């Protein structure tokens, strides 16, 4: 289920880095993905973990694998 | 009908809020009218129609911004409201059941001696010229019905509590999921 992890170990992500590489604003990325800017902001700040569908959309938009964008603390 | 559909198709989010405000005012007016002329079905029907109009208008909003995070916030707030509300509702219902069980099974409500079956109760006499609406016949409700009406206060209080609980939880979860976070991109 998407959302912030109840254990407090939120996923890490590099969306901000990829955004900067593609010279994209949060608003522009949000429009491309069909979500609100607040959602992109919440994901970047670790306040919200996206659904698998949105995570894949983000990875495909930047043309990278999902592991390059998202990582989970403690995962190998 | 098609013109109405076209108007609805053009509805923006802010137009919806204005419409909701107008409908709210109309509902308040209907409630006042219903109380004044003792027509309980009027406000019930008006409320149902108002909700139906709002639902149809809400569906036709063109610039509605909903995504998975907003849905999650609504779900969480709704579930938390339900969890708290059913406990309060159960407790209140238990108290009401005790009152009901403590009362005699067939209560007798004696009518005041100065009021015959067809006489208008002074307390519900219409304002103004006292004639009421044309063709209107006013019958005094029996005491049991009035007591049932008083029970409505409790129900309304519980519904308002439910509403405020939802708003509170909505704010809590919106904050938790970064609704009011700001960063360097924000104006």
mmCIF file of C-alpha atoms in Angstrom:
data_model
loop_
_atom_site.group_PDB
_atom_site.id
_atom_site.type_symbol
_atom_site.label_atom_id
_atom_site.label_comp_id
_atom_site.label_asym_id
_atom_site.label_seq_id
_atom_site.Cartn_x
_atom_site.Cartn_y
_atom_site.Cartn_z
ATOM 1 C CA UNK A 1 0.000 0.000 0.000
ATOM 2 C CA UNK A 2 1.385 3.428 -0.852
ATOM 3 C CA UNK A 3 1.937 6.029 1.804
ATOM 4 C CA UNK A 4 4.485 6.699 4.429
ATOM 5 C CA UNK A 5 5.893 3.565 6.034
ATOM 6 C CA UNK A 6 4.496 3.062 9.520
ATOM 7 C CA UNK A 7 7.904 1.793 10.682
ATOM 8 C CA UNK A 8 9.324 5.230 9.949
ATOM 9 C CA UNK A 9 11.801 3.836 7.410
ATOM 10 C CA UNK A 10 10.703 5.773 4.382
ATOM 11 C CA UNK A 11 12.104 4.911 0.983
ATOM 12 C CA UNK A 12 14.917 7.039 -0.314
ATOM 13 C CA UNK A 13 14.682 8.452 -3.787
ATOM 14 C CA UNK A 14 16.709 10.486 -6.238
ATOM 15 C CA UNK A 15 13.873 12.211 -8.047
ATOM 16 C CA UNK A 16 15.295 15.625 -7.298
ATOM 17 C CA UNK A 17 18.612 14.619 -8.886
ATOM 18 C CA UNK A 18 16.940 13.257 -12.023
ATOM 19 C CA UNK A 19 14.751 16.338 -12.210
ATOM 20 C CA UNK A 20 17.802 18.540 -12.112
ATOM 21 C CA UNK A 21 19.493 16.424 -14.791
ATOM 22 C CA UNK A 22 16.455 16.834 -17.055
ATOM 23 C CA UNK A 23 15.975 20.487 -16.072
ATOM 24 C CA UNK A 24 12.428 19.863 -14.928
ATOM 25 C CA UNK A 25 10.388 21.641 -12.286
ATOM 26 C CA UNK A 26 8.187 19.715 -9.870
ATOM 27 C CA UNK A 27 5.142 21.113 -11.600
ATOM 28 C CA UNK A 28 6.319 20.009 -15.038
ATOM 29 C CA UNK A 29 7.116 16.511 -13.814
ATOM 30 C CA UNK A 30 3.776 16.313 -12.020
ATOM 31 C CA UNK A 31 1.913 17.244 -15.180
ATOM 32 C CA UNK A 32 3.809 14.632 -17.183
ATOM 33 C CA UNK A 33 2.935 11.960 -14.617
ATOM 34 C CA UNK A 34 -0.664 13.054 -14.060
ATOM 35 C CA UNK A 35 -0.286 13.872 -10.376
ATOM 36 C CA UNK A 36 -0.196 17.070 -8.362
ATOM 37 C CA UNK A 37 2.942 19.048 -7.612
ATOM 38 C CA UNK A 38 2.364 18.436 -3.913
ATOM 39 C CA UNK A 39 2.660 14.698 -4.533
ATOM 40 C CA UNK A 40 6.039 15.087 -6.225
ATOM 41 C CA UNK A 41 7.152 17.356 -3.394
ATOM 42 C CA UNK A 42 5.922 14.880 -0.758
ATOM 43 C CA UNK A 43 7.773 12.002 -2.466
ATOM 44 C CA UNK A 44 10.987 14.000 -2.717
ATOM 45 C CA UNK A 45 10.790 14.946 0.958
ATOM 46 C CA UNK A 46 10.125 11.350 1.979
ATOM 47 C CA UNK A 47 6.692 12.170 3.338
ATOM 48 C CA UNK A 48 4.923 9.882 0.932
ATOM 49 C CA UNK A 49 5.911 6.607 -0.706
ATOM 50 C CA UNK A 50 4.386 6.310 -4.180
ATOM 51 C CA UNK A 51 2.453 3.318 -5.414
ATOM 52 C CA UNK A 52 4.296 0.784 -7.544
ATOM 53 C CA UNK A 53 2.506 2.133 -10.608
ATOM 54 C CA UNK A 54 3.657 5.692 -9.976
ATOM 55 C CA UNK A 55 7.165 4.532 -9.093
ATOM 56 C CA UNK A 56 7.407 2.700 -12.425
ATOM 57 C CA UNK A 57 6.004 5.727 -14.232
ATOM 58 C CA UNK A 58 8.676 7.936 -12.690
ATOM 59 C CA UNK A 59 11.461 5.494 -13.545
ATOM 60 C CA UNK A 60 10.240 5.073 -17.131
ATOM 61 C CA UNK A 61 9.873 8.807 -17.546
ATOM 62 C CA UNK A 62 13.563 9.256 -16.691
ATOM 63 C CA UNK A 63 14.394 6.143 -18.728
ATOM 64 C CA UNK A 64 16.160 4.394 -15.863
ATOM 65 C CA UNK A 65 15.454 1.324 -13.755
ATOM 66 C CA UNK A 66 13.273 1.689 -10.685
ATOM 67 C CA UNK A 67 16.211 0.802 -8.383
ATOM 68 C CA UNK A 68 18.121 3.798 -9.684
ATOM 69 C CA UNK A 69 15.365 6.124 -8.542
ATOM 70 C CA UNK A 70 14.138 4.419 -5.372
ATOM 71 C CA UNK A 71 16.009 2.559 -2.673
ATOM 72 C CA UNK A 72 14.924 1.033 0.593
ATOM 73 C CA UNK A 73 17.108 1.309 3.720
ATOM 74 C CA UNK A 74 18.725 -2.026 4.575
ATOM 75 C CA UNK A 75 18.086 -3.543 1.148
ATOM 76 C CA UNK A 76 21.126 -5.202 -0.515
ATOM 77 C CA UNK B 1 -31.306 18.791 -20.855
ATOM 78 C CA UNK B 2 -28.348 18.894 -23.218
ATOM 79 C CA UNK B 3 -27.766 22.566 -22.324
ATOM 80 C CA UNK B 4 -27.645 21.599 -18.671
ATOM 81 C CA UNK B 5 -25.134 18.900 -19.513
ATOM 82 C CA UNK B 6 -23.009 21.433 -21.400
ATOM 83 C CA UNK B 7 -23.074 23.827 -18.459
ATOM 84 C CA UNK B 8 -22.070 21.006 -16.136
ATOM 85 C CA UNK B 9 -19.243 19.991 -18.459
ATOM 86 C CA UNK B 10 -17.782 23.480 -18.142
ATOM 87 C CA UNK B 11 -17.867 23.531 -14.370
ATOM 88 C CA UNK B 12 -14.655 24.522 -12.665
ATOM 89 C CA UNK B 13 -13.648 23.722 -9.126
ATOM 90 C CA UNK B 14 -14.348 27.250 -7.885
ATOM 91 C CA UNK B 15 -17.754 27.281 -9.603
ATOM 92 C CA UNK B 16 -18.556 24.112 -7.719
ATOM 93 C CA UNK B 17 -17.705 25.782 -4.401
ATOM 94 C CA UNK B 18 -19.986 28.710 -5.261
ATOM 95 C CA UNK B 19 -22.780 26.309 -6.196
ATOM 96 C CA UNK B 20 -22.253 24.399 -2.945
ATOM 97 C CA UNK B 21 -22.546 27.641 -0.980
ATOM 98 C CA UNK B 22 -25.768 28.606 -2.763
ATOM 99 C CA UNK B 23 -27.260 25.164 -2.169
ATOM 100 C CA UNK B 24 -26.244 25.390 1.492
ATOM 101 C CA UNK B 25 -28.090 28.697 1.833
ATOM 102 C CA UNK B 26 -31.153 27.275 0.104
ATOM 103 C CA UNK B 27 -31.069 24.311 2.487
ATOM 104 C CA UNK B 28 -30.979 26.638 5.478
ATOM 105 C CA UNK B 29 -33.972 28.488 4.051
ATOM 106 C CA UNK B 30 -35.809 25.231 3.473
ATOM 107 C CA UNK B 31 -35.076 24.167 7.029
ATOM 108 C CA UNK B 32 -36.475 27.427 8.356
ATOM 109 C CA UNK B 33 -39.569 27.056 6.161
ATOM 110 C CA UNK B 34 -40.046 23.442 7.265
ATOM 111 C CA UNK B 35 -39.844 24.343 10.947
ATOM 112 C CA UNK B 36 -42.117 27.334 10.601
ATOM 113 C CA UNK B 37 -44.858 25.468 8.780
ATOM 114 C CA UNK B 38 -44.200 22.061 10.325
ATOM 115 C CA UNK B 39 -43.454 20.255 7.057
ATOM 116 C CA UNK B 40 -40.735 17.744 7.995
ATOM 117 C CA UNK B 41 -40.715 16.033 4.600
ATOM 118 C CA UNK B 42 -39.801 19.280 2.843
ATOM 119 C CA UNK B 43 -36.336 19.594 4.374
ATOM 120 C CA UNK B 44 -35.722 15.866 3.981
ATOM 121 C CA UNK B 45 -36.589 15.994 0.278
ATOM 122 C CA UNK B 46 -34.677 19.267 -0.202
ATOM 123 C CA UNK B 47 -31.597 17.780 1.415
ATOM 124 C CA UNK B 48 -31.688 14.712 -0.820
ATOM 125 C CA UNK B 49 -32.122 16.856 -3.932
ATOM 126 C CA UNK B 50 -29.308 19.160 -2.796
ATOM 127 C CA UNK B 51 -26.922 16.248 -2.288
ATOM 128 C CA UNK B 52 -27.874 14.829 -5.690
ATOM 129 C CA UNK B 53 -27.199 18.156 -7.420
ATOM 130 C CA UNK B 54 -23.865 18.503 -5.631
ATOM 131 C CA UNK B 55 -22.872 14.972 -6.595
ATOM 132 C CA UNK B 56 -23.687 15.555 -10.271
ATOM 133 C CA UNK B 57 -21.858 18.890 -10.195
ATOM 134 C CA UNK B 58 -18.842 17.328 -8.488
ATOM 135 C CA UNK B 59 -18.611 14.649 -11.161
ATOM 136 C CA UNK B 60 -18.550 17.252 -13.893
ATOM 137 C CA UNK B 61 -15.686 19.355 -12.542
ATOM 138 C CA UNK B 62 -13.152 19.673 -15.328
ATOM 139 C CA UNK B 63 -10.105 20.885 -13.399
ATOM 140 C CA UNK B 64 -10.381 18.569 -10.415
ATOM 141 C CA UNK B 65 -6.943 17.526 -9.225
ATOM 142 C CA UNK B 66 -7.049 14.100 -7.684
ATOM 143 C CA UNK B 67 -4.176 11.682 -7.509
ATOM 144 C CA UNK B 68 -3.238 8.638 -5.478
ATOM 145 C CA UNK B 69 -1.942 10.657 -2.520
ATOM 146 C CA UNK B 70 -5.205 12.606 -2.246
ATOM 147 C CA UNK B 71 -7.151 9.356 -2.442
ATOM 148 C CA UNK B 72 -4.981 7.852 0.286
ATOM 149 C CA UNK B 73 -5.504 10.876 2.534
ATOM 150 C CA UNK B 74 -9.271 10.645 2.049
ATOM 151 C CA UNK B 75 -9.266 6.911 2.730
ATOM 152 C CA UNK B 76 -7.197 7.232 5.889
ATOM 153 C CA UNK B 77 -9.292 10.125 7.191
ATOM 154 C CA UNK B 78 -12.519 8.256 6.416
ATOM 155 C CA UNK B 79 -11.359 5.093 8.130
ATOM 156 C CA UNK B 80 -10.134 6.935 11.229
ATOM 157 C CA UNK B 81 -13.423 8.844 11.409
ATOM 158 C CA UNK B 82 -15.363 5.615 11.147
ATOM 159 C CA UNK B 83 -13.267 3.935 13.873
ATOM 160 C CA UNK B 84 -13.829 6.774 16.359
ATOM 161 C CA UNK B 85 -17.401 7.478 15.366
ATOM 162 C CA UNK B 86 -18.743 3.973 15.760
ATOM 163 C CA UNK B 87 -17.420 3.815 19.333
ATOM 164 C CA UNK B 88 -19.136 7.115 20.188
ATOM 165 C CA UNK B 89 -22.275 6.087 18.324
ATOM 166 C CA UNK B 90 -22.381 2.742 20.112
ATOM 167 C CA UNK B 91 -21.948 4.392 23.510
ATOM 168 C CA UNK B 92 -24.695 6.922 22.755
ATOM 169 C CA UNK B 93 -27.021 4.225 21.446
ATOM 170 C CA UNK B 94 -26.468 2.132 24.565
ATOM 171 C CA UNK B 95 -27.458 5.122 26.693
ATOM 172 C CA UNK B 96 -30.552 5.683 24.540
ATOM 173 C CA UNK B 97 -31.448 1.992 24.787
ATOM 174 C CA UNK B 98 -31.296 2.204 28.585
ATOM 175 C CA UNK B 99 -33.750 5.115 28.498
ATOM 176 C CA UNK B 100 -36.000 3.142 26.160
ATOM 177 C CA UNK B 101 -35.853 -0.019 28.229
ATOM 178 C CA UNK B 102 -36.535 1.910 31.442
ATOM 179 C CA UNK B 103 -39.741 3.435 30.022
ATOM 180 C CA UNK B 104 -43.114 1.619 30.130
ATOM 181 C CA UNK B 105 -43.745 -0.350 26.908
ATOM 182 C CA UNK B 106 -46.967 1.512 26.056
ATOM 183 C CA UNK B 107 -46.637 5.036 27.422
ATOM 184 C CA UNK B 108 -49.721 7.123 27.877
ATOM 185 C CA UNK B 109 -49.448 10.754 26.906
ATOM 186 C CA UNK B 110 -52.443 12.618 28.316
ATOM 187 C CA UNK B 111 -53.650 15.520 26.249
ATOM 188 C CA UNK B 112 -54.096 18.863 28.034
ATOM 189 C CA UNK B 113 -57.747 19.359 28.957
ATOM 190 C CA UNK B 114 -58.132 22.646 27.083
ATOM 191 C CA UNK B 115 -57.002 21.239 23.749
ATOM 192 C CA UNK B 116 -59.411 19.133 21.806
ATOM 193 C CA UNK B 117 -58.357 16.819 18.999
ATOM 194 C CA UNK B 118 -58.765 19.427 16.279
ATOM 195 C CA UNK B 119 -57.491 22.467 18.085
ATOM 196 C CA UNK B 120 -54.313 24.148 16.971
ATOM 197 C CA UNK B 121 -51.519 24.047 19.472
ATOM 198 C CA UNK B 122 -50.458 27.615 20.259
ATOM 199 C CA UNK B 123 -46.801 26.665 20.233
ATOM 200 C CA UNK B 124 -46.893 25.623 16.583
ATOM 201 C CA UNK B 125 -49.232 28.295 15.325
ATOM 202 C CA UNK B 126 -47.790 29.927 12.217
ATOM 203 C CA UNK B 127 -46.360 33.409 12.399
ATOM 204 C CA UNK B 128 -47.777 36.427 10.621
ATOM 205 C CA UNK B 129 -51.492 36.466 10.123
ATOM 206 C CA UNK B 130 -51.836 33.019 11.642
ATOM 207 C CA UNK B 131 -53.470 31.610 8.560
ATOM 208 C CA UNK B 132 -50.539 29.590 7.307
ATOM 209 C CA UNK B 133 -50.277 28.578 3.666
ATOM 210 C CA UNK B 134 -53.362 28.422 1.439
ATOM 211 C CA UNK B 135 -55.070 25.102 1.797
ATOM 212 C CA UNK B 136 -52.816 24.150 4.670
ATOM 213 C CA UNK B 137 -54.238 22.202 7.552
ATOM 214 C CA UNK B 138 -52.217 22.242 10.730
ATOM 215 C CA UNK B 139 -52.624 19.392 13.115
ATOM 216 C CA UNK B 140 -50.910 19.343 16.453
ATOM 217 C CA UNK B 141 -48.335 16.525 16.500
ATOM 218 C CA UNK B 142 -48.732 14.083 19.323
ATOM 219 C CA UNK B 143 -46.249 14.050 22.181
ATOM 220 C CA UNK B 144 -44.582 10.869 20.966
ATOM 221 C CA UNK B 145 -43.774 12.503 17.644
ATOM 222 C CA UNK B 146 -42.355 15.555 19.388
ATOM 223 C CA UNK B 147 -40.135 13.318 21.508
ATOM 224 C CA UNK B 148 -38.992 11.605 18.332
ATOM 225 C CA UNK B 149 -38.171 15.055 16.974
ATOM 226 C CA UNK B 150 -36.069 15.783 20.038
ATOM 227 C CA UNK B 151 -34.153 12.594 19.310
ATOM 228 C CA UNK B 152 -33.203 14.257 16.028
ATOM 229 C CA UNK B 153 -31.124 16.803 17.989
ATOM 230 C CA UNK B 154 -28.951 13.970 19.239
ATOM 231 C CA UNK B 155 -28.634 12.522 15.757
ATOM 232 C CA UNK B 156 -27.682 15.898 14.316
ATOM 233 C CA UNK B 157 -25.121 16.424 17.071
ATOM 234 C CA UNK B 158 -23.574 13.043 16.240
ATOM 235 C CA UNK B 159 -23.506 13.851 12.528
ATOM 236 C CA UNK B 160 -21.813 17.184 13.185
ATOM 237 C CA UNK B 161 -19.328 15.376 15.390
ATOM 238 C CA UNK B 162 -18.671 12.954 12.530
ATOM 239 C CA UNK B 163 -18.132 15.856 10.152
ATOM 240 C CA UNK B 164 -15.679 17.613 12.468
ATOM 241 C CA UNK B 165 -13.883 14.346 13.152
ATOM 242 C CA UNK B 166 -13.431 13.859 9.408
ATOM 243 C CA UNK B 167 -12.148 17.387 8.922
ATOM 244 C CA UNK B 168 -9.720 16.939 11.806
ATOM 245 C CA UNK B 169 -8.401 13.617 10.530
ATOM 246 C CA UNK B 170 -8.250 15.012 6.996
ATOM 247 C CA UNK B 171 -6.007 17.833 8.190
ATOM 248 C CA UNK B 172 -3.897 15.414 10.234
ATOM 249 C CA UNK B 173 -3.262 13.007 7.341
ATOM 250 C CA UNK B 174 -2.813 15.793 4.796
ATOM 251 C CA UNK B 175 -0.092 17.211 7.021
ATOM 252 C CA UNK B 176 1.431 13.771 7.517
ATOM 253 C CA UNK B 177 1.651 13.203 3.764
ATOM 254 C CA UNK B 178 3.205 16.550 3.021
ATOM 255 C CA UNK B 179 0.220 18.657 1.988
ATOM 256 C CA UNK B 180 1.645 21.922 3.280
ATOM 257 C CA UNK B 181 5.326 21.238 2.773
ATOM 258 C CA UNK B 182 7.230 23.984 1.041
ATOM 259 C CA UNK B 183 10.503 24.119 -0.821
ATOM 260 C CA UNK B 184 12.569 26.432 -2.952
ATOM 261 C CA UNK B 185 10.235 26.020 -5.936
ATOM 262 C CA UNK B 186 7.266 27.408 -4.083
ATOM 263 C CA UNK B 187 6.322 31.020 -4.701
#
